[in-house]
Amino acid sequence: GQDLALSCGTSEASADQDKKKWEPDTKFLKTGNSIHATATYQDPSLLSTVPYMTARIFTAPATYEIPIKGDKRHLLRLYFYPSTYTGLNISNSYFTVEANDVTLLSNFSAAITCQALTQAYLVKEYSLAPTDKDVLSIKFTPSDKYRDAFAFINGIEVIQMPELFDTAALVGFTDQTMDAKTANLQSMFRLNVGGQDIPGSQDSGGLTRTWYNDAPYIFSAGLGVTLQASNNFRINYQNMPVSIAPADIYKTARSQGPNGDINLKSNLTWMFQIDKNFTYILRLHFCEFQLSKINQKVFNIYINNRTAQADTTPADIIGWTGEKGIPMYKDYAIYVDANNGGEEITLQMTPSTFGQPEYYDSSLNGLEIFKMDTMKNLAGPNPEPSPMQAEEEVKKEFKNEKRHLEGSENLYFQ
Ligand SMILES: *[C@@H]1O[C@H](CO)[C@@H](O)[C@H](O)[C@H]1NC(C)=O
Ligand SMILES: *[C@@H]1O[C@H](CO)[C@@H](O)[C@H](O)[C@H]1NC(C)=O
Ligand SMILES: *[C@@H]1O[C@H](CO)[C@@H](O)[C@H](O)[C@H]1NC(C)=O
Ligand SMILES: *[C@@H]1O[C@H](CO)[C@@H](O)[C@H](O)[C@H]1NC(C)=O
Ligand SMILES: *[C@@H]1O[C@H](CO)[C@@H](O)[C@H](O)[C@H]1NC(C)=O
């Protein structure tokens, strides 16, 4: 197996904004009867025309077969740009995607999903557990519930990755763990807490993951303060694989702030929309770059009101790492259903008074949230746009339509 980036519906190799090479998909497509199409409108938010402006369209089940090393874990990214393709109404696109025997998406509408997220394109990322097969079959099946339903895909990426998962402590239970090593996972959120977006080209281990700033997920007025290590501060990975996260993740953090009395009365709170009836793994990344002694900064961590670290076992980063500059992470698992969080994951931190630490503060450097498969299923329902969003969308479409027309006018007169 080799890392692969397929630009679907093209016949020539191309490169994206990061100069990453994308190759045509034809060689890996095991079924005939597909259509290749080019989007008629290029949204200004697209970072690059590759792989978004071309698509492979399926009106019947179709499969890609990609050679891999079955005993390795793989990242799979699916790129969708639900735009206008000649002769097709994107509102009719509902489909299922399976990777080997794992259902990734079902009754999936990229158009509805993008509308709800108010973005023009969508990247779905999965981390598939090792299997005994040296081929990854990716199957697209148009829905049989809608007339004229079709499936489409703009880009596919397959990247071999080291096994970065193990067991995770089940939050709210003592001594219970979930095994993420054998799980198929969907990446839901990947955040550089207190820091800037980190593009795939600057990720570690060649995994090309994008890390986003966490501010949009902060709940309530308390944004805390952002902290940054000096430029030449060295992150010492010791035995931790560098592919866990790039050094820049560990060189910024968000803490509650300098006033311990205020910190004690509040939580630093992040909130995330997720699909219910799934178990999620929260990977919290920590690295201390200011303090150097045990019991200087000690804090409690809660996930959906349940204790992840508190009482007699609060978090103490230096207590865990021994020194500053040493990165680490902690994995927590939580099952979310109507009785516990509904469609939300809430992460909260507040100082611990246990052991009377020197400062009353808490901090976090990075956060990843993964959905675990339940009996080989990762698919949830399409999100529902709020009525306000739907209204906005109409306005935006009108604007886009205008831009589109202006665009083609320019083209015509050139
Ligand atoms: C596309 O399909 C939707 C839903 O079936 C329909 O409301 C809409 O009018 C169609 N658009 C076009 C341009 O035909
Ligand atoms: C979640 O699980 C409950 C209880 O098993 C079930 O009633 C409900 O339909 C499920 N919801 C979804 C969205 O799967
Ligand atoms: C912080 O959040 C936890 C979990 O929701 C809660 O039990 C605790 O009372 C909160 N602390 C403060 C000071 O608000
Ligand atoms: C956590 O506690 C708050 C305040 O009591 C409550 O509003 C919220 O619904 C709880 N969240 C969960 C996931 O139980
Ligand atoms: C498919 O998705 C649409 C849009 O989200 C929803 O209205 C419909 O109920 C779903 N159908 C099934 C069979 O889940």
CSV table of C-alpha atoms and ligand atoms in Angstrom, one decimal:
chain,number,residue,atom,x,y,z
A,1,GLY,CA,0.0,0.0,0.0
A,2,GLN,CA,1.0,3.6,-0.7
A,3,ASP,CA,-0.6,6.8,0.2
A,4,LEU,CA,-3.0,7.9,-2.4
A,5,ALA,CA,-4.9,11.0,-3.3
A,6,LEU,CA,-7.6,10.5,-6.0
A,7,SER,CA,-9.1,13.4,-7.8
A,8,CYS,CA,-12.4,11.8,-9.0
A,9,GLY,CA,-13.7,12.4,-12.4
A,10,THR,CA,-10.4,13.6,-13.9
A,11,SER,CA,-8.2,12.0,-16.5
A,12,GLU,CA,-5.0,13.9,-15.6
A,13,ALA,CA,-2.8,14.2,-12.5
A,14,SER,CA,-3.0,17.6,-10.8
A,15,ALA,CA,-1.8,19.5,-7.7
A,16,ASP,CA,-3.7,21.4,-5.0
A,17,GLN,CA,-2.8,24.6,-3.2
A,18,ASP,CA,-0.2,22.7,-1.0
A,19,LYS,CA,1.3,21.2,-4.2
A,20,LYS,CA,0.0,17.8,-3.1
A,21,LYS,CA,-0.4,15.5,-6.1
A,22,TRP,CA,-3.8,14.1,-7.0
A,23,GLU,CA,-4.1,11.3,-9.5
A,24,PRO,CA,-7.1,10.3,-11.6
A,25,ASP,CA,-9.5,7.8,-10.0
A,26,THR,CA,-10.2,5.6,-13.1
A,27,LYS,CA,-7.6,2.9,-12.4
A,28,PHE,CA,-9.2,2.1,-9.0
A,29,LEU,CA,-12.8,2.1,-10.1
A,30,LYS,CA,-14.1,-1.4,-10.5
A,31,THR,CA,-17.5,-0.6,-12.0
A,32,GLY,CA,-18.4,0.9,-15.3
A,33,ASN,CA,-21.4,3.2,-15.8
A,34,SER,CA,-20.1,6.2,-14.0
A,35,ILE,CA,-20.3,9.7,-15.2
A,36,HIS,CA,-17.6,12.3,-14.7
A,37,ALA,CA,-18.7,15.9,-14.2
A,38,THR,CA,-17.3,19.3,-13.7
A,39,ALA,CA,-19.0,21.8,-11.3
A,40,THR,CA,-20.5,24.8,-13.1
A,41,TYR,CA,-19.8,27.1,-10.2
A,42,GLN,CA,-16.6,27.6,-8.2
A,43,ASP,CA,-17.4,28.8,-4.7
A,44,PRO,CA,-14.9,31.5,-3.6
A,45,SER,CA,-14.3,29.6,-0.3
A,46,LEU,CA,-12.7,26.7,-2.2
A,47,LEU,CA,-8.9,26.7,-1.3
A,48,SER,CA,-8.1,25.0,-4.6
A,49,THR,CA,-10.0,23.7,-7.6
A,50,VAL,CA,-8.4,20.3,-6.9
A,51,PRO,CA,-10.2,18.0,-6.0
A,52,TYR,CA,-13.4,19.9,-5.7
A,53,MET,CA,-14.3,21.1,-9.2
A,54,THR,CA,-14.5,17.6,-10.8
A,55,ALA,CA,-16.7,14.7,-9.6
A,56,ARG,CA,-17.5,11.1,-10.2
A,57,ILE,CA,-21.3,10.6,-10.3
A,58,PHE,CA,-22.9,7.2,-9.7
A,59,THR,CA,-26.5,6.3,-10.5
A,60,ALA,CA,-26.0,2.6,-9.6
A,61,PRO,CA,-23.8,0.9,-6.9
A,62,ALA,CA,-20.1,1.4,-7.7
A,63,THR,CA,-16.9,0.4,-5.9
A,64,TYR,CA,-13.3,1.6,-5.8
A,65,GLU,CA,-10.6,-0.9,-4.9
A,66,ILE,CA,-7.5,0.5,-3.3
A,67,PRO,CA,-4.5,-1.8,-2.4
A,68,ILE,CA,-3.4,-1.3,1.2
A,69,LYS,CA,-1.5,-3.1,3.9
A,70,GLY,CA,-4.4,-4.7,5.7
A,71,ASP,CA,-2.6,-5.1,9.0
A,72,LYS,CA,-2.2,-1.3,9.3
A,73,ARG,CA,-4.5,1.5,10.4
A,74,HIS,CA,-5.6,3.9,7.6
A,75,LEU,CA,-6.9,7.4,7.3
A,76,LEU,CA,-9.6,7.8,4.7
A,77,ARG,CA,-10.8,11.2,3.7
A,78,LEU,CA,-13.8,11.8,1.5
A,79,TYR,CA,-14.2,15.2,-0.2
A,80,PHE,CA,-17.6,16.4,-1.2
A,81,TYR,CA,-18.5,19.6,-3.1
A,82,PRO,CA,-22.3,19.6,-3.5
A,83,SER,CA,-22.5,22.1,-6.3
A,84,THR,CA,-24.3,22.3,-9.6
A,85,TYR,CA,-23.3,19.6,-12.0
A,86,THR,CA,-24.9,19.8,-15.5
A,87,GLY,CA,-28.1,17.8,-15.9
A,88,LEU,CA,-28.2,16.9,-12.2
A,89,ASN,CA,-30.2,18.3,-9.3
A,90,ILE,CA,-27.9,18.1,-6.2
A,91,SER,CA,-31.0,18.0,-4.0
A,92,ASN,CA,-31.6,14.5,-5.3
A,93,SER,CA,-28.3,13.2,-4.1
A,94,TYR,CA,-28.8,10.7,-1.2
A,95,PHE,CA,-26.4,7.8,-0.8
A,96,THR,CA,-24.6,5.2,1.3
A,97,VAL,CA,-20.8,4.9,1.5
A,98,GLU,CA,-19.2,1.7,2.9
A,99,ALA,CA,-15.5,1.0,3.4
A,100,ASN,CA,-15.0,-2.8,3.4
A,101,ASP,CA,-17.7,-3.8,5.9
A,102,VAL,CA,-18.0,-0.5,7.7
A,103,THR,CA,-20.9,1.9,6.9
A,104,LEU,CA,-19.5,5.4,6.9
A,105,LEU,CA,-22.5,7.3,5.6
A,106,SER,CA,-26.1,6.4,5.0
A,107,ASN,CA,-29.0,8.3,3.4
A,108,PHE,CA,-26.3,11.0,3.2
A,109,SER,CA,-27.0,14.3,1.6
A,110,ALA,CA,-23.9,16.4,1.2
A,111,ALA,CA,-26.0,19.4,0.2
A,112,ILE,CA,-28.1,19.3,3.4
A,113,THR,CA,-25.0,18.8,5.5
A,114,CYS,CA,-23.2,21.7,3.9
A,115,GLN,CA,-26.2,23.9,4.2
A,116,ALA,CA,-26.5,23.2,7.9
A,117,LEU,CA,-22.8,23.8,8.4
A,118,THR,CA,-23.0,26.9,6.2
A,119,GLN,CA,-20.0,25.9,4.1
A,120,ALA,CA,-19.6,25.1,0.5
A,121,TYR,CA,-17.6,21.8,0.7
A,122,LEU,CA,-17.1,19.0,3.2
A,123,VAL,CA,-14.3,16.6,4.1
A,124,LYS,CA,-15.2,13.5,6.1
A,125,GLU,CA,-12.3,11.8,7.8
A,126,TYR,CA,-12.1,8.3,9.1
A,127,SER,CA,-9.5,6.1,10.8
A,128,LEU,CA,-10.1,2.5,9.8
A,129,ALA,CA,-8.8,-0.3,12.0
A,130,PRO,CA,-6.5,-3.0,10.6
A,131,THR,CA,-8.2,-5.9,8.9
A,132,ASP,CA,-7.1,-9.1,7.2
A,133,LYS,CA,-7.7,-7.7,3.7
A,134,ASP,CA,-5.0,-6.1,1.6
A,135,VAL,CA,-7.6,-4.1,-0.3
A,136,LEU,CA,-9.8,-1.2,0.8
A,137,SER,CA,-13.2,-1.4,-1.1
A,138,ILE,CA,-15.1,1.9,-1.0
A,139,LYS,CA,-18.6,1.4,-2.2
A,140,PHE,CA,-21.1,4.1,-3.2
A,141,THR,CA,-24.8,3.2,-3.3
A,142,PRO,CA,-27.5,5.7,-4.4
A,143,SER,CA,-30.5,5.7,-2.1
A,144,ASP,CA,-33.5,3.6,-3.3
A,145,LYS,CA,-35.9,5.9,-1.3
A,146,TYR,CA,-35.6,8.9,-3.6
A,147,ARG,CA,-36.4,9.2,-7.3
A,148,ASP,CA,-33.4,10.0,-9.5
A,149,ALA,CA,-31.1,9.6,-6.4
A,150,PHE,CA,-27.4,9.6,-7.3
A,151,ALA,CA,-24.1,9.3,-5.4
A,152,PHE,CA,-21.1,11.5,-6.0
A,153,ILE,CA,-17.5,12.0,-4.8
A,154,ASN,CA,-14.9,14.7,-5.6
A,155,GLY,CA,-11.8,13.3,-3.9
A,156,ILE,CA,-10.6,10.3,-2.0
A,157,GLU,CA,-7.4,10.1,0.2
A,158,VAL,CA,-6.0,7.0,1.7
A,159,ILE,CA,-3.0,7.3,4.1
A,160,GLN,CA,-1.4,4.6,6.1
A,161,MET,CA,-0.9,5.7,9.7
A,162,PRO,CA,0.7,4.2,12.8
A,163,GLU,CA,-1.6,2.8,15.5
A,164,LEU,CA,-2.2,5.9,17.5
A,165,PHE,CA,-5.1,4.5,19.6
A,166,ASP,CA,-5.2,2.3,22.7
A,167,THR,CA,-7.7,2.0,25.5
A,168,ALA,CA,-9.6,5.0,26.8
A,169,ALA,CA,-10.9,5.5,30.3
A,170,LEU,CA,-14.7,5.4,30.4
A,171,VAL,CA,-15.8,8.7,32.0
A,172,GLY,CA,-18.1,8.3,35.0
A,173,PHE,CA,-17.0,4.7,35.8
A,174,THR,CA,-14.0,3.7,37.8
A,175,ASP,CA,-11.6,1.3,36.1
A,176,GLN,CA,-13.7,0.8,33.0
A,177,THR,CA,-12.1,1.3,29.6
A,178,MET,CA,-13.1,1.3,25.9
A,179,ASP,CA,-10.8,-0.3,23.3
A,180,ALA,CA,-10.1,2.2,20.6
A,181,LYS,CA,-7.4,0.0,19.1
A,182,THR,CA,-9.9,-2.2,17.3
A,183,ALA,CA,-12.4,0.5,16.6
A,184,ASN,CA,-13.2,2.3,13.3
A,185,LEU,CA,-13.3,6.0,14.1
A,186,GLN,CA,-14.6,9.1,12.5
A,187,SER,CA,-12.7,12.4,13.3
A,188,MET,CA,-15.3,14.9,14.5
A,189,PHE,CA,-13.2,17.8,15.8
A,190,ARG,CA,-9.5,18.5,15.8
A,191,LEU,CA,-8.5,21.7,17.6
A,192,ASN,CA,-5.3,23.7,18.2
A,193,VAL,CA,-6.5,25.1,21.6
A,194,GLY,CA,-5.5,28.7,22.0
A,195,GLY,CA,-3.6,28.7,18.7
A,196,GLN,CA,-4.1,29.3,15.0
A,197,ASP,CA,-5.4,26.9,12.3
A,198,ILE,CA,-2.6,24.4,11.3
A,199,PRO,CA,-3.0,23.3,7.6
A,200,GLY,CA,-2.4,19.7,6.6
A,201,SER,CA,0.9,20.6,5.0
A,202,GLN,CA,2.3,21.5,8.5
A,203,ASP,CA,1.0,18.4,10.3
A,204,SER,CA,3.3,15.8,11.8
A,205,GLY,CA,4.0,12.3,10.6
A,206,GLY,CA,2.9,13.2,7.1
A,207,LEU,CA,-0.8,12.6,8.1
A,208,THR,CA,-1.9,16.0,6.6
A,209,ARG,CA,-4.5,16.5,9.3
A,210,THR,CA,-6.0,20.0,9.6
A,211,TRP,CA,-6.1,21.5,13.1
A,212,TYR,CA,-8.5,24.3,13.8
A,213,ASN,CA,-8.6,27.1,16.3
A,214,ASP,CA,-10.9,26.2,19.2
A,215,ALA,CA,-12.6,29.6,19.9
A,216,PRO,CA,-15.8,28.9,17.9
A,217,TYR,CA,-16.5,26.0,20.3
A,218,ILE,CA,-16.1,28.0,23.5
A,219,PHE,CA,-19.3,28.2,25.4
A,220,SER,CA,-20.3,31.2,27.6
A,221,ALA,CA,-18.6,34.5,28.1
A,222,GLY,CA,-15.4,33.1,29.6
A,223,LEU,CA,-13.0,32.7,26.7
A,224,GLY,CA,-10.1,32.5,29.2
A,225,VAL,CA,-6.7,33.6,28.0
A,226,THR,CA,-4.4,32.2,25.3
A,227,LEU,CA,-0.8,31.3,26.2
A,228,GLN,CA,2.1,30.9,23.8
A,229,ALA,CA,5.5,29.4,24.3
A,230,SER,CA,8.5,31.4,22.9
A,231,ASN,CA,9.4,30.6,19.3
A,232,ASN,CA,12.5,28.7,20.3
A,233,PHE,CA,10.9,26.7,23.1
A,234,ARG,CA,11.7,23.0,22.4
A,235,ILE,CA,9.0,20.3,22.6
A,236,ASN,CA,10.7,17.1,23.8
A,237,TYR,CA,8.6,14.1,22.5
A,238,GLN,CA,10.6,11.5,24.5
A,239,ASN,CA,8.8,8.2,23.8
A,240,MET,CA,5.6,9.7,22.3
A,241,PRO,CA,5.3,9.4,18.5
A,242,VAL,CA,5.7,12.7,16.7
A,243,SER,CA,2.7,11.7,14.6
A,244,ILE,CA,0.4,12.2,17.6
A,245,ALA,CA,0.4,15.9,17.0
A,246,PRO,CA,2.7,18.6,15.6
A,247,ALA,CA,4.8,20.6,18.1
A,248,ASP,CA,2.8,23.8,17.4
A,249,ILE,CA,-0.2,22.1,19.2
A,250,TYR,CA,1.9,22.0,22.3
A,251,LYS,CA,3.3,25.5,22.1
A,252,THR,CA,-0.1,27.2,22.6
A,253,ALA,CA,-2.8,26.7,25.2
A,254,ARG,CA,-5.9,28.3,26.6
A,255,SER,CA,-6.1,28.8,30.4
A,256,GLN,CA,-8.8,30.4,32.5
A,257,GLY,CA,-6.7,33.4,33.3
A,258,PRO,CA,-4.7,35.2,36.0
A,259,ASN,CA,-7.4,35.6,38.6
A,260,GLY,CA,-7.6,32.4,40.7
A,261,ASP,CA,-10.7,33.6,42.7
A,262,ILE,CA,-12.7,34.1,39.5
A,263,ASN,CA,-11.4,30.8,38.0
A,264,LEU,CA,-12.6,28.9,41.1
A,265,LYS,CA,-16.2,30.1,40.5
A,266,SER,CA,-16.4,29.1,36.9
A,267,ASN,CA,-15.5,26.4,34.3
A,268,LEU,CA,-13.7,26.9,31.0
A,269,THR,CA,-16.3,25.2,28.7
A,270,TRP,CA,-16.3,23.9,25.2
A,271,MET,CA,-19.4,22.5,23.5
A,272,PHE,CA,-19.7,20.3,20.4
A,273,GLN,CA,-22.6,19.1,18.3
A,274,ILE,CA,-22.5,15.3,17.7
A,275,ASP,CA,-24.7,12.4,16.7
A,276,LYS,CA,-26.4,10.7,19.7
A,277,ASN,CA,-26.2,6.9,20.5
A,278,PHE,CA,-22.5,6.7,19.8
A,279,THR,CA,-19.4,6.4,22.0
A,280,TYR,CA,-16.9,9.2,21.6
A,281,ILE,CA,-13.2,9.3,22.4
A,282,LEU,CA,-11.9,12.7,23.6
A,283,ARG,CA,-8.2,13.1,23.3
A,284,LEU,CA,-6.9,16.0,25.4
A,285,HIS,CA,-3.4,17.2,24.5
A,286,PHE,CA,-1.3,18.8,27.3
A,287,CYS,CA,2.1,20.4,27.5
A,288,GLU,CA,3.3,22.7,30.2
A,289,PHE,CA,5.6,25.5,29.0
A,290,GLN,CA,5.4,28.0,31.9
A,291,LEU,CA,5.4,26.1,35.2
A,292,SER,CA,7.9,23.4,36.2
A,293,LYS,CA,6.8,22.0,39.6
A,294,ILE,CA,4.2,19.6,40.8
A,295,ASN,CA,1.1,21.1,42.6
A,296,GLN,CA,1.5,24.5,40.9
A,297,LYS,CA,-1.6,24.2,38.7
A,298,VAL,CA,-4.1,21.4,39.4
A,299,PHE,CA,-7.5,21.2,37.9
A,300,ASN,CA,-10.7,19.1,37.4
A,301,ILE,CA,-12.0,17.9,34.0
A,302,TYR,CA,-15.6,17.1,33.3
A,303,ILE,CA,-17.2,15.6,30.2
A,304,ASN,CA,-21.0,15.9,30.0
A,305,ASN,CA,-21.0,16.7,33.8
A,306,ARG,CA,-19.2,13.5,34.5
A,307,THR,CA,-15.8,13.3,36.2
A,308,ALA,CA,-12.8,12.7,33.9
A,309,GLN,CA,-10.3,14.0,36.4
A,310,ALA,CA,-11.4,15.4,39.8
A,311,ASP,CA,-11.7,14.8,43.5
A,312,THR,CA,-8.5,13.0,44.6
A,313,THR,CA,-7.2,12.5,41.1
A,314,PRO,CA,-7.3,16.0,39.5
A,315,ALA,CA,-5.1,16.9,36.5
A,316,ASP,CA,-1.5,18.1,37.2
A,317,ILE,CA,0.4,18.3,33.9
A,318,ILE,CA,3.8,18.4,35.5
A,319,GLY,CA,2.7,15.7,37.9
A,320,TRP,CA,2.1,13.6,34.7
A,321,THR,CA,5.1,14.6,32.6
A,322,GLY,CA,7.7,15.4,35.3
A,323,GLU,CA,9.0,18.4,33.4
A,324,LYS,CA,7.9,21.3,31.2
A,325,GLY,CA,8.2,20.9,27.5
A,326,ILE,CA,7.1,17.3,27.5
A,327,PRO,CA,3.9,16.7,25.5
A,328,MET,CA,1.3,14.2,26.5
A,329,TYR,CA,-2.3,13.2,25.9
A,330,LYS,CA,-5.2,11.6,27.8
A,331,ASP,CA,-8.0,9.7,26.1
A,332,TYR,CA,-11.5,9.6,27.6
A,333,ALA,CA,-14.5,7.7,26.3
A,334,ILE,CA,-18.1,8.7,26.8
A,335,TYR,CA,-21.3,7.2,25.5
A,336,VAL,CA,-23.7,10.0,24.5
A,337,ASP,CA,-27.5,9.4,24.3
A,338,ALA,CA,-30.7,11.2,25.1
A,339,ASN,CA,-30.1,10.7,28.9
A,340,ASN,CA,-26.5,11.9,28.7
A,341,GLY,CA,-25.9,15.0,26.7
A,342,GLY,CA,-28.4,14.4,23.9
A,343,GLU,CA,-26.6,15.7,20.8
A,344,GLU,CA,-23.9,17.5,22.6
A,345,ILE,CA,-20.5,16.9,24.2
A,346,THR,CA,-19.5,19.4,26.8
A,347,LEU,CA,-15.9,19.6,28.1
A,348,GLN,CA,-15.3,21.7,31.3
A,349,MET,CA,-12.3,22.6,33.4
A,350,THR,CA,-12.0,24.3,36.7
A,351,PRO,CA,-9.3,24.6,39.3
A,352,SER,CA,-9.0,21.9,41.9
A,353,THR,CA,-8.5,22.9,45.6
A,354,PHE,CA,-7.3,19.4,46.4
A,355,GLY,CA,-3.8,19.7,47.8
A,356,GLN,CA,-4.0,23.5,47.8
A,357,PRO,CA,-2.0,24.2,44.6
A,358,GLU,CA,0.0,27.4,44.1
A,359,TYR,CA,-2.3,28.7,41.3
A,360,TYR,CA,-6.0,28.2,40.8
A,361,ASP,CA,-6.1,27.8,37.0
A,362,SER,CA,-6.6,25.1,34.3
A,363,SER,CA,-5.3,24.7,30.8
A,364,LEU,CA,-5.5,22.7,27.6
A,365,ASN,CA,-3.3,22.6,24.5
A,366,GLY,CA,-5.2,20.5,21.9
A,367,LEU,CA,-8.4,18.5,21.6
A,368,GLU,CA,-9.5,15.7,19.2
A,369,ILE,CA,-13.0,14.1,19.3
A,370,PHE,CA,-13.5,10.8,17.5
A,371,LYS,CA,-16.8,8.9,17.0
A,372,MET,CA,-16.4,5.1,17.6
A,373,ASP,CA,-18.3,2.7,15.3
A,374,THR,CA,-21.2,0.7,16.8
A,375,MET,CA,-21.3,-2.7,15.2
A,376,LYS,CA,-19.5,-1.5,12.0
A,377,ASN,CA,-21.7,1.6,11.7
A,378,LEU,CA,-20.5,5.3,11.9
A,379,ALA,CA,-23.4,6.9,10.0
A,380,GLY,CA,-25.7,9.4,11.7
A,381,PRO,CA,-28.6,11.4,10.3
A,382,ASN,CA,-28.2,14.5,8.2
A,383,PRO,CA,-28.1,17.6,10.3
A,384,GLU,CA,-31.2,19.9,10.4
A,385,PRO,CA,-30.6,23.5,9.5
A,386,SER,CA,-32.2,26.0,11.9
A,387,PRO,CA,-35.0,28.0,10.3
A,388,MET,CA,-32.8,31.1,10.6
A,389,GLN,CA,-30.0,29.3,8.7
A,390,ALA,CA,-32.5,28.2,6.0
A,391,GLU,CA,-33.4,31.9,5.5
A,392,GLU,CA,-29.8,32.9,5.3
A,393,GLU,CA,-29.1,30.2,2.8
A,394,VAL,CA,-31.7,31.5,0.4
A,395,LYS,CA,-30.1,34.9,0.6
A,396,LYS,CA,-26.7,33.4,0.0
A,397,GLU,CA,-27.8,31.3,-2.9
A,398,PHE,CA,-29.3,34.5,-4.4
A,399,LYS,CA,-25.9,36.2,-4.0
A,400,ASN,CA,-24.0,33.2,-5.4
A,401,GLU,CA,-26.3,33.1,-8.3
A,402,LYS,CA,-25.5,36.8,-9.0
A,403,ARG,CA,-21.8,36.2,-8.6
A,404,HIS,CA,-22.1,33.2,-10.9
A,405,LEU,CA,-23.8,35.2,-13.5
A,406,GLU,CA,-21.2,38.0,-13.1
A,407,GLY,CA,-18.5,35.4,-13.3
A,408,SER,CA,-19.7,33.9,-16.6
A,409,GLU,CA,-20.2,37.4,-18.0
A,410,ASN,CA,-16.5,38.2,-17.4
A,411,LEU,CA,-15.6,34.9,-18.9
A,412,TYR,CA,-17.8,35.6,-22.0
A,413,PHE,CA,-16.3,39.0,-22.6
A,414,GLN,CA,-12.6,38.0,-22.2
B,1,LIG,C1,-34.3,20.1,-7.3
B,1,LIG,O1,-35.0,19.3,-6.5
B,1,LIG,C2,-35.7,19.9,-5.5
B,1,LIG,C3,-36.2,18.8,-4.5
B,1,LIG,O2,-36.7,17.7,-5.3
B,1,LIG,C4,-36.7,20.8,-6.0
B,1,LIG,O3,-37.4,21.5,-4.9
B,1,LIG,C5,-36.0,21.8,-6.9
B,1,LIG,O4,-37.0,22.7,-7.5
B,1,LIG,C6,-35.2,21.2,-8.0
B,1,LIG,N1,-34.4,22.2,-8.6
B,1,LIG,C7,-34.4,22.3,-10.0
B,1,LIG,C8,-33.5,23.4,-10.5
B,1,LIG,O5,-35.0,21.5,-10.7
B,2,LIG,C1,-31.1,6.2,20.1
B,2,LIG,O1,-31.4,5.1,20.9
B,2,LIG,C2,-32.7,5.1,21.5
B,2,LIG,C3,-32.8,4.0,22.5
B,2,LIG,O2,-32.3,2.8,22.1
B,2,LIG,C4,-33.7,5.0,20.3
B,2,LIG,O3,-35.0,5.0,20.8
B,2,LIG,C5,-33.5,6.1,19.3
B,2,LIG,O4,-34.3,5.9,18.2
B,2,LIG,C6,-32.0,6.2,18.9
B,2,LIG,N1,-31.8,7.4,18.1
B,2,LIG,C7,-31.1,7.4,17.0
B,2,LIG,C8,-31.0,8.7,16.3
B,2,LIG,O5,-30.6,6.4,16.5
B,3,LIG,C1,-17.9,23.0,36.7
B,3,LIG,O1,-18.6,22.0,35.9
B,3,LIG,C2,-18.9,20.8,36.7
B,3,LIG,C3,-19.5,19.8,35.7
B,3,LIG,O2,-20.5,20.3,35.0
B,3,LIG,C4,-19.8,21.1,37.8
B,3,LIG,O3,-20.1,20.0,38.5
B,3,LIG,C5,-19.2,22.2,38.7
B,3,LIG,O4,-20.1,22.6,39.7
B,3,LIG,C6,-18.8,23.4,37.9
B,3,LIG,N1,-18.0,24.3,38.7
B,3,LIG,C7,-18.2,25.6,38.8
B,3,LIG,C8,-17.4,26.4,39.7
B,3,LIG,O5,-19.1,26.1,38.1
B,4,LIG,C1,-25.1,19.3,33.1
B,4,LIG,O1,-25.6,20.1,34.1
B,4,LIG,C2,-26.3,21.3,33.6
B,4,LIG,C3,-26.6,22.1,34.8
B,4,LIG,O2,-27.1,21.4,35.9
B,4,LIG,C4,-27.5,20.8,32.8
B,4,LIG,O3,-28.2,22.0,32.3
B,4,LIG,C5,-27.0,20.0,31.7
B,4,LIG,O4,-28.2,19.5,31.0
B,4,LIG,C6,-26.2,18.8,32.2
B,4,LIG,N1,-25.6,18.1,31.0
B,4,LIG,C7,-25.7,16.8,30.9
B,4,LIG,C8,-25.0,16.2,29.7
B,4,LIG,O5,-26.2,16.0,31.8
B,5,LIG,C1,-33.0,10.8,4.8
B,5,LIG,O1,-32.6,12.2,5.0
B,5,LIG,C2,-33.6,13.1,4.9
B,5,LIG,C3,-33.0,14.5,5.1
B,5,LIG,O2,-32.3,14.6,6.2
B,5,LIG,C4,-34.7,12.8,6.0
B,5,LIG,O3,-35.7,13.8,5.8
B,5,LIG,C5,-35.2,11.4,5.7
B,5,LIG,O4,-36.1,11.1,6.8
B,5,LIG,C6,-34.1,10.4,5.8
B,5,LIG,N1,-34.6,9.1,5.4
B,5,LIG,C7,-34.2,8.0,6.0
B,5,LIG,C8,-34.8,6.7,5.5
B,5,LIG,O5,-33.5,8.0,7.0
